[in-house]
Each structure stands twice: as C-alpha cells, then as structure tokens.
Coordinates of C-alpha atoms in Angstrom, one line a residue:
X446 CA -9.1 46.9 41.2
X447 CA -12.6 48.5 40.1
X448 CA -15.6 46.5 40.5
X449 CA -15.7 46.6 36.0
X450 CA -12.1 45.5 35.9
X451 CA -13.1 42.7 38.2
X452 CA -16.1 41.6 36.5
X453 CA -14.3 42.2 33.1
X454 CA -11.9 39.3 34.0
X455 CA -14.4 37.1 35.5
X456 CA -15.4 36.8 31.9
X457 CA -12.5 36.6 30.5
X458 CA -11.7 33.6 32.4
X459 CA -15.2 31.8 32.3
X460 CA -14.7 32.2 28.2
X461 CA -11.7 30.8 28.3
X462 CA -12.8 27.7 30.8
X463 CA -15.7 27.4 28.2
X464 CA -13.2 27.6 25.0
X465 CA -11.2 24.7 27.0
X466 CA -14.0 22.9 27.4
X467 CA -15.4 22.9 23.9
X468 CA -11.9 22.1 22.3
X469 CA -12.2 19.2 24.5
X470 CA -15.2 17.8 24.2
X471 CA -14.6 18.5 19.8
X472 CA -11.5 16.7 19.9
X473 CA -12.8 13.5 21.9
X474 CA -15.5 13.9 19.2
X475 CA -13.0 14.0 16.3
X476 CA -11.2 10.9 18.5
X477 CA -14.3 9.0 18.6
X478 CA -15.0 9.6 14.7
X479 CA -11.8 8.8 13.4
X480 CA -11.8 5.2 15.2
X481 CA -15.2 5.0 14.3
X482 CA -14.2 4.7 10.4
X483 CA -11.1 3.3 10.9
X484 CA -13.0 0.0 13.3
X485 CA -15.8 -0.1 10.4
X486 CA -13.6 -0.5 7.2
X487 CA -10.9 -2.9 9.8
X488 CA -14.0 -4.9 10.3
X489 CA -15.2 -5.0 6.3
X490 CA -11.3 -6.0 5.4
X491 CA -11.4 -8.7 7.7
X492 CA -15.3 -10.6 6.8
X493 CA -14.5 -9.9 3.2
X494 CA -11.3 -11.7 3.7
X495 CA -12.6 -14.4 5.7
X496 CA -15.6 -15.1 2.6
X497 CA -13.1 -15.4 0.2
X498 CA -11.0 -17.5 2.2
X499 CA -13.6 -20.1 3.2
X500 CA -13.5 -22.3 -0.1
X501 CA -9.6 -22.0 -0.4
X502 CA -9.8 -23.2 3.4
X503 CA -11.6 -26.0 2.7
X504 CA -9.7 -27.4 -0.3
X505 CA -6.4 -26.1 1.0
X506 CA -5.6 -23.6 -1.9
X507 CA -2.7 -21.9 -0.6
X508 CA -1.5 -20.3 -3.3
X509 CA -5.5 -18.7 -3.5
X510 CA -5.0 -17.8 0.3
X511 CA -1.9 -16.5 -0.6
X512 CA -2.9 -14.4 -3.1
X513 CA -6.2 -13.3 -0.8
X514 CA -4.0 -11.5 1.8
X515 CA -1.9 -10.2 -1.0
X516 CA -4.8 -8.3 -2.3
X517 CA -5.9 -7.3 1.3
X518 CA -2.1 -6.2 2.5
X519 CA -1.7 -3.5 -0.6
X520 CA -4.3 -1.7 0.8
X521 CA -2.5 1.8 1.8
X522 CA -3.6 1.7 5.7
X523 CA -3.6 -2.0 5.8
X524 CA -0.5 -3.5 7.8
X525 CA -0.6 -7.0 7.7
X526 CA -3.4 -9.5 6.4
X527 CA -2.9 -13.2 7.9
X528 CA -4.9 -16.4 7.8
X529 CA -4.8 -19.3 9.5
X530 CA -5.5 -22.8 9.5
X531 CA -8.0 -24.7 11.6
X532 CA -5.0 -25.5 13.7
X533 CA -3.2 -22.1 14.2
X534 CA -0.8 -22.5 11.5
X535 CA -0.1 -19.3 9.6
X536 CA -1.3 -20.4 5.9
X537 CA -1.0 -17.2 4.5
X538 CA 1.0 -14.1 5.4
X539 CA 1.1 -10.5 3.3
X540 CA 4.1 -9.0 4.5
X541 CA 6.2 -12.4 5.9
X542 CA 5.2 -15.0 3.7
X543 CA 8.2 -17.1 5.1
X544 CA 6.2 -17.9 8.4
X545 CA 4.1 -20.0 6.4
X546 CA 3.6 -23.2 8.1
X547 CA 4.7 -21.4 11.7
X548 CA 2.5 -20.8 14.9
X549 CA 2.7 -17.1 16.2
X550 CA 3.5 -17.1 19.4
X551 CA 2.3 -13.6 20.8
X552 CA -0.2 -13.6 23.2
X553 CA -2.2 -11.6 21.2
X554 CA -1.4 -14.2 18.4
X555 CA -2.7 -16.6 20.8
X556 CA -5.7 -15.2 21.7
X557 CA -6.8 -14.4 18.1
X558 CA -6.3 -18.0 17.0
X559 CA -8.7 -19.6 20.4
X560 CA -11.1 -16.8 19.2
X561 CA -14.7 -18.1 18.2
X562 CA -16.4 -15.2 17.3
X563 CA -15.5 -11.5 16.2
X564 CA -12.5 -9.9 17.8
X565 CA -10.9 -6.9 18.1
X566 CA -7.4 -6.3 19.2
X567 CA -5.3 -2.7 20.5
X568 CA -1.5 -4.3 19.5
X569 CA 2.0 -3.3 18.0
X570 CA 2.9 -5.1 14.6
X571 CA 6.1 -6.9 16.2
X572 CA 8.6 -5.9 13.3
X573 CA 8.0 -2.0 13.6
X574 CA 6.4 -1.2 16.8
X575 CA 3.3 0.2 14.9
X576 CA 0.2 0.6 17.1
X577 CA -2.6 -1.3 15.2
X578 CA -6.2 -2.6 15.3
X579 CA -6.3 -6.4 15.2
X580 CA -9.5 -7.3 13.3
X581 CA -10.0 -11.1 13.9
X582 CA -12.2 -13.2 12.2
X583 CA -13.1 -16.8 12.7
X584 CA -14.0 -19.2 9.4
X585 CA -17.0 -21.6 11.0
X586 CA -18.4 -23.8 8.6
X587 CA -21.1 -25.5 10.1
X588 CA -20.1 -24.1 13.5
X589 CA -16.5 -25.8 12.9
X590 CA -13.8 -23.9 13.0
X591 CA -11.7 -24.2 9.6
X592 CA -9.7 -20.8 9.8
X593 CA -8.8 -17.8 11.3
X594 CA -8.7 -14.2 9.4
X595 CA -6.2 -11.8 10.6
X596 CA -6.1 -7.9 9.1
X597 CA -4.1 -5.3 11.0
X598 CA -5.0 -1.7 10.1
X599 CA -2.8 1.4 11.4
X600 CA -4.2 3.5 14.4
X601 CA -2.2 6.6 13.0
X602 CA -2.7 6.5 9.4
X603 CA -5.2 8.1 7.3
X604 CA -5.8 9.1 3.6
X605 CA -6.5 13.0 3.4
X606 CA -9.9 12.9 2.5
X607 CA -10.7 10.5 5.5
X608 CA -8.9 13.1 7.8
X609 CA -11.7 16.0 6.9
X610 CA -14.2 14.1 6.7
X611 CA -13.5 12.3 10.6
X612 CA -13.5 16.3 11.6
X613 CA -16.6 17.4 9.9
X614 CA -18.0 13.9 11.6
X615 CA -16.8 15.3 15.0
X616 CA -18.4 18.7 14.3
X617 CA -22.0 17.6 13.2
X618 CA -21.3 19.5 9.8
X619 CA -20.2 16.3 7.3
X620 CA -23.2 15.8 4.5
X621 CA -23.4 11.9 3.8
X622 CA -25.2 12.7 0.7
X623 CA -24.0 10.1 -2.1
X624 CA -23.2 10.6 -5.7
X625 CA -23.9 13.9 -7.2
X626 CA -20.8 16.4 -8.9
X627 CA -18.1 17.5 -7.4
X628 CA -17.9 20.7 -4.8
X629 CA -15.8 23.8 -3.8
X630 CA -15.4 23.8 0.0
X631 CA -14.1 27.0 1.1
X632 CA -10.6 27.9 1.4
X633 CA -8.5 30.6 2.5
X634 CA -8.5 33.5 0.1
X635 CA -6.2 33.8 -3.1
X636 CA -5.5 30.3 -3.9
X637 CA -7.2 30.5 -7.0
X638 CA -5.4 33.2 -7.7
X639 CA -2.1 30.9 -8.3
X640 CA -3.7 29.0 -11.7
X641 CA -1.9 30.3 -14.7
X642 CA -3.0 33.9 -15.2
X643 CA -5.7 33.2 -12.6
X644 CA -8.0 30.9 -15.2
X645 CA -9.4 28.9 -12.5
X646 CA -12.0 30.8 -10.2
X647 CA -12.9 28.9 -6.8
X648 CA -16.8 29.8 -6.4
X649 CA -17.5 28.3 -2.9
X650 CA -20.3 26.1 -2.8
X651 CA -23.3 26.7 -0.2
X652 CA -25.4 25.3 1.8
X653 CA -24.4 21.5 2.7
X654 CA -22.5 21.2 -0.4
X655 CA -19.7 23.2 1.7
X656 CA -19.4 20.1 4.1
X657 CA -19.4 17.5 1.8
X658 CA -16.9 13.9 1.6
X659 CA -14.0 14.9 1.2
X660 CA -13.8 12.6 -2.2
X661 CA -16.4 15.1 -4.0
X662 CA -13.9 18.3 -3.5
X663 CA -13.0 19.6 -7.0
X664 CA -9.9 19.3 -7.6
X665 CA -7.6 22.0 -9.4
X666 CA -4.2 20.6 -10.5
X667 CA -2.5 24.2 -10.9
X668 CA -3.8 24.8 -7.4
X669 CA -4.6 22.0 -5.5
X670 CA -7.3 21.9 -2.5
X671 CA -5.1 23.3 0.5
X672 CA -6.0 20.7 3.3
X673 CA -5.8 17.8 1.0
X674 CA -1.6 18.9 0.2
X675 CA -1.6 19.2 4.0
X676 CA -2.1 15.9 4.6
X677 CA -0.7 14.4 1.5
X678 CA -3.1 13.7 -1.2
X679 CA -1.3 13.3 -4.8
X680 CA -1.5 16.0 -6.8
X681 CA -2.8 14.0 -9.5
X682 CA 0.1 15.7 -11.8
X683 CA 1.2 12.0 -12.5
X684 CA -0.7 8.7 -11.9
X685 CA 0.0 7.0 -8.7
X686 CA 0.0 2.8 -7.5
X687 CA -0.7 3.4 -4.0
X688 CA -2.1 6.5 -2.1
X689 CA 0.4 7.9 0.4
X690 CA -0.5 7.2 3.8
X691 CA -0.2 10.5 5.7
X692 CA 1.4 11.0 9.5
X693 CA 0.7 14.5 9.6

C-alpha cells in the first residue's frame, strides 16, 4: 500500500473515531436534557400537589384529596398521583382508589413515607412494570409531618414537542425566547407541496426563529409539521381530551 493510500485511511478512520465520539457525547447531552425536563415538571407536579393538599390534610377532606390526585393523574405523562396520611395510610390514590385506607408496602413505598424532606425515586409502577420517577413530597406544618405527596411520572414518555425541544437542548440550538407568533422550522423539501393545490407555502424562518419550542411551530392541518406526526402529536383535524403520549 502507497504511502497516500495509507495516510488516506488514517483519516478516514480518525473521522470516523471523531464522528463516534460526537454522536456520543450529543446523545448523553440529549440524555441529560430530556431528564432534565422531565425531573423539573416531576418536581412542580409533586409541590403543587402537596400545597393544595395541606388544608384538606389538615381537616381530613378526602373527597378534596381525592379529587387533588385526580386532577394531577390525568395529566398525559403522569402515572400515578398518591397522598398520604401523617401515618402512611394511602388517603388518596389516582389510578387505585380502592387502596384507600391501606399501607404500601414496597420498599420504595416505605422509604417515601419515612422521607422528611424532598425525594426522588428510579422505580417500576407495580401493576405494569413501567420504569418511573418517584417525586416525593413531604406536608410539614410547623415542621410536623401531616402528609406525604406521591406523583410518578414516566421515564419513556414524552409529548412531541417536548421531544425536539430536549434535542435542540442537547445541541445548544433551542431559543427559550417566550411569547411572540408562531414559526416555520425547516423541513424536508415538498411537504408544502401536499396542501390542496399547493395553497400553503412553508417559508422557513431564520435566524433563531428556526430553533424555537417546539409549541410555537406553525401548524398546517393539510400538511402537518413532519417530526411532530413522527412522534404523535394530534393532527388537530378533531379536538382531542388527552394528548397521546408517544413511545416512539
């Protein structure tokens, strides 16, 4: 072998060891993102849960508790929403409210109601084998514990929007600009071209409009924002009660 060919696949191979390298250190990026958001809104769920709770606690209001983790348990990645009594007892329960009165006996379970201050828990939601944050707050009125705030939120679960905006995160691109109108992101060539006799033109917006949330991307019904049908959004043809939860 020449002493070009040889050098030509020297750097061939220290590309690709660099190309391995970046995809790496992007996805442990997009990794850290993505639990990132998902940790922050667990933790928002769980303290907005636990102030609402704190008067029903007091006066035990179940059917106020009750409805509380209701509320919290529609949410679309939301798995579970649970609170407890100053003694352990499950006083409220979104998806089994026929464990009211119980004691869960996990040892996660366990370690969530001996908890005294903020906790966060890597689990499986028992009925389905779900892998799950365990947000975990405690109720402390005058540094006495009256009750215990439980929300589970799905580790593999995310709303499409939240998907592209956890990879422009990752990638340094995302604009966190708030408010303003909506965008066109780019997107691969001719789908504007599938509107009825091509009425809707996709002029892509520049600058750091192109990397905006995810929640400001126009959206064109006749021919929806590619990514956003790739990971499930509705297609806002009809009116939806719960956004889908994609596992793509």
């Amino acid at each position: 072998m020449s002493l070009q060919a040889q050098f030509l696949l020297g750097t061939v191979l220290v590309l690709l060891l660099v190309m391995a390298a970046v995809i790496v250190v992007v996805e442990h990026r997009q990794r850290a993102a993505i639990i990132g958001q998902v940790q922050r809104r667990g933790e928002s769920l769980a303290r907005n849960l636990a102030a609402l709770s704190t008067s029903p606690l007091l006066l035990y209001n179940y059917t106020v508790l009750e409805q509380n983790a209701a509320r919290v348990g529609a949410e679309a990645d939301v798995v579970y929403a649970v609170i407890l009594d100053a003694e352990g007892h499950v006083a409220a329960h979104s998806q089994h409210p026929e464990l009211a009165g119980t004691v869960l006996a996990s040892p996660a379970d366990d370690l969530a109601a001996r908890s005294d201050a903020f906790l966060v828990q890597e689990t499986f939601f028992p009925s389905t084998q779900e892998p799950i944050y365990d947000f975990v707050v405690p109720v402390l009125v005058d540094q006495q514990r009256w009750g215990t705030v439980r929300v589970g939120v799905s580790k593999r679960r995310m709303e499409a929007e939240i998907v592209r905006d956890s990879a422009l995160a990752a990638s340094g691109l995302l604009t966190r600009t708030v408010g303003g109108p909506s965008v066109r992101p780019p997107q691969p060539a001719g789908i504007s071209e599938l509107t009825y006799a091509g009425s809707a033109r996709w002029v892509e917006s520049t600058g750091p409009d192109r990397y905006r949330r995810g929640l400001y991307t126009w959206f064109q019904r006749t021919s929806p924002y590619p990514m956003l049908m790739t990971f499930d959004a509705p297609t806002r043809e009809t009116c939806v009660v719960r956004r889908p939860r994609t596992n793509t």
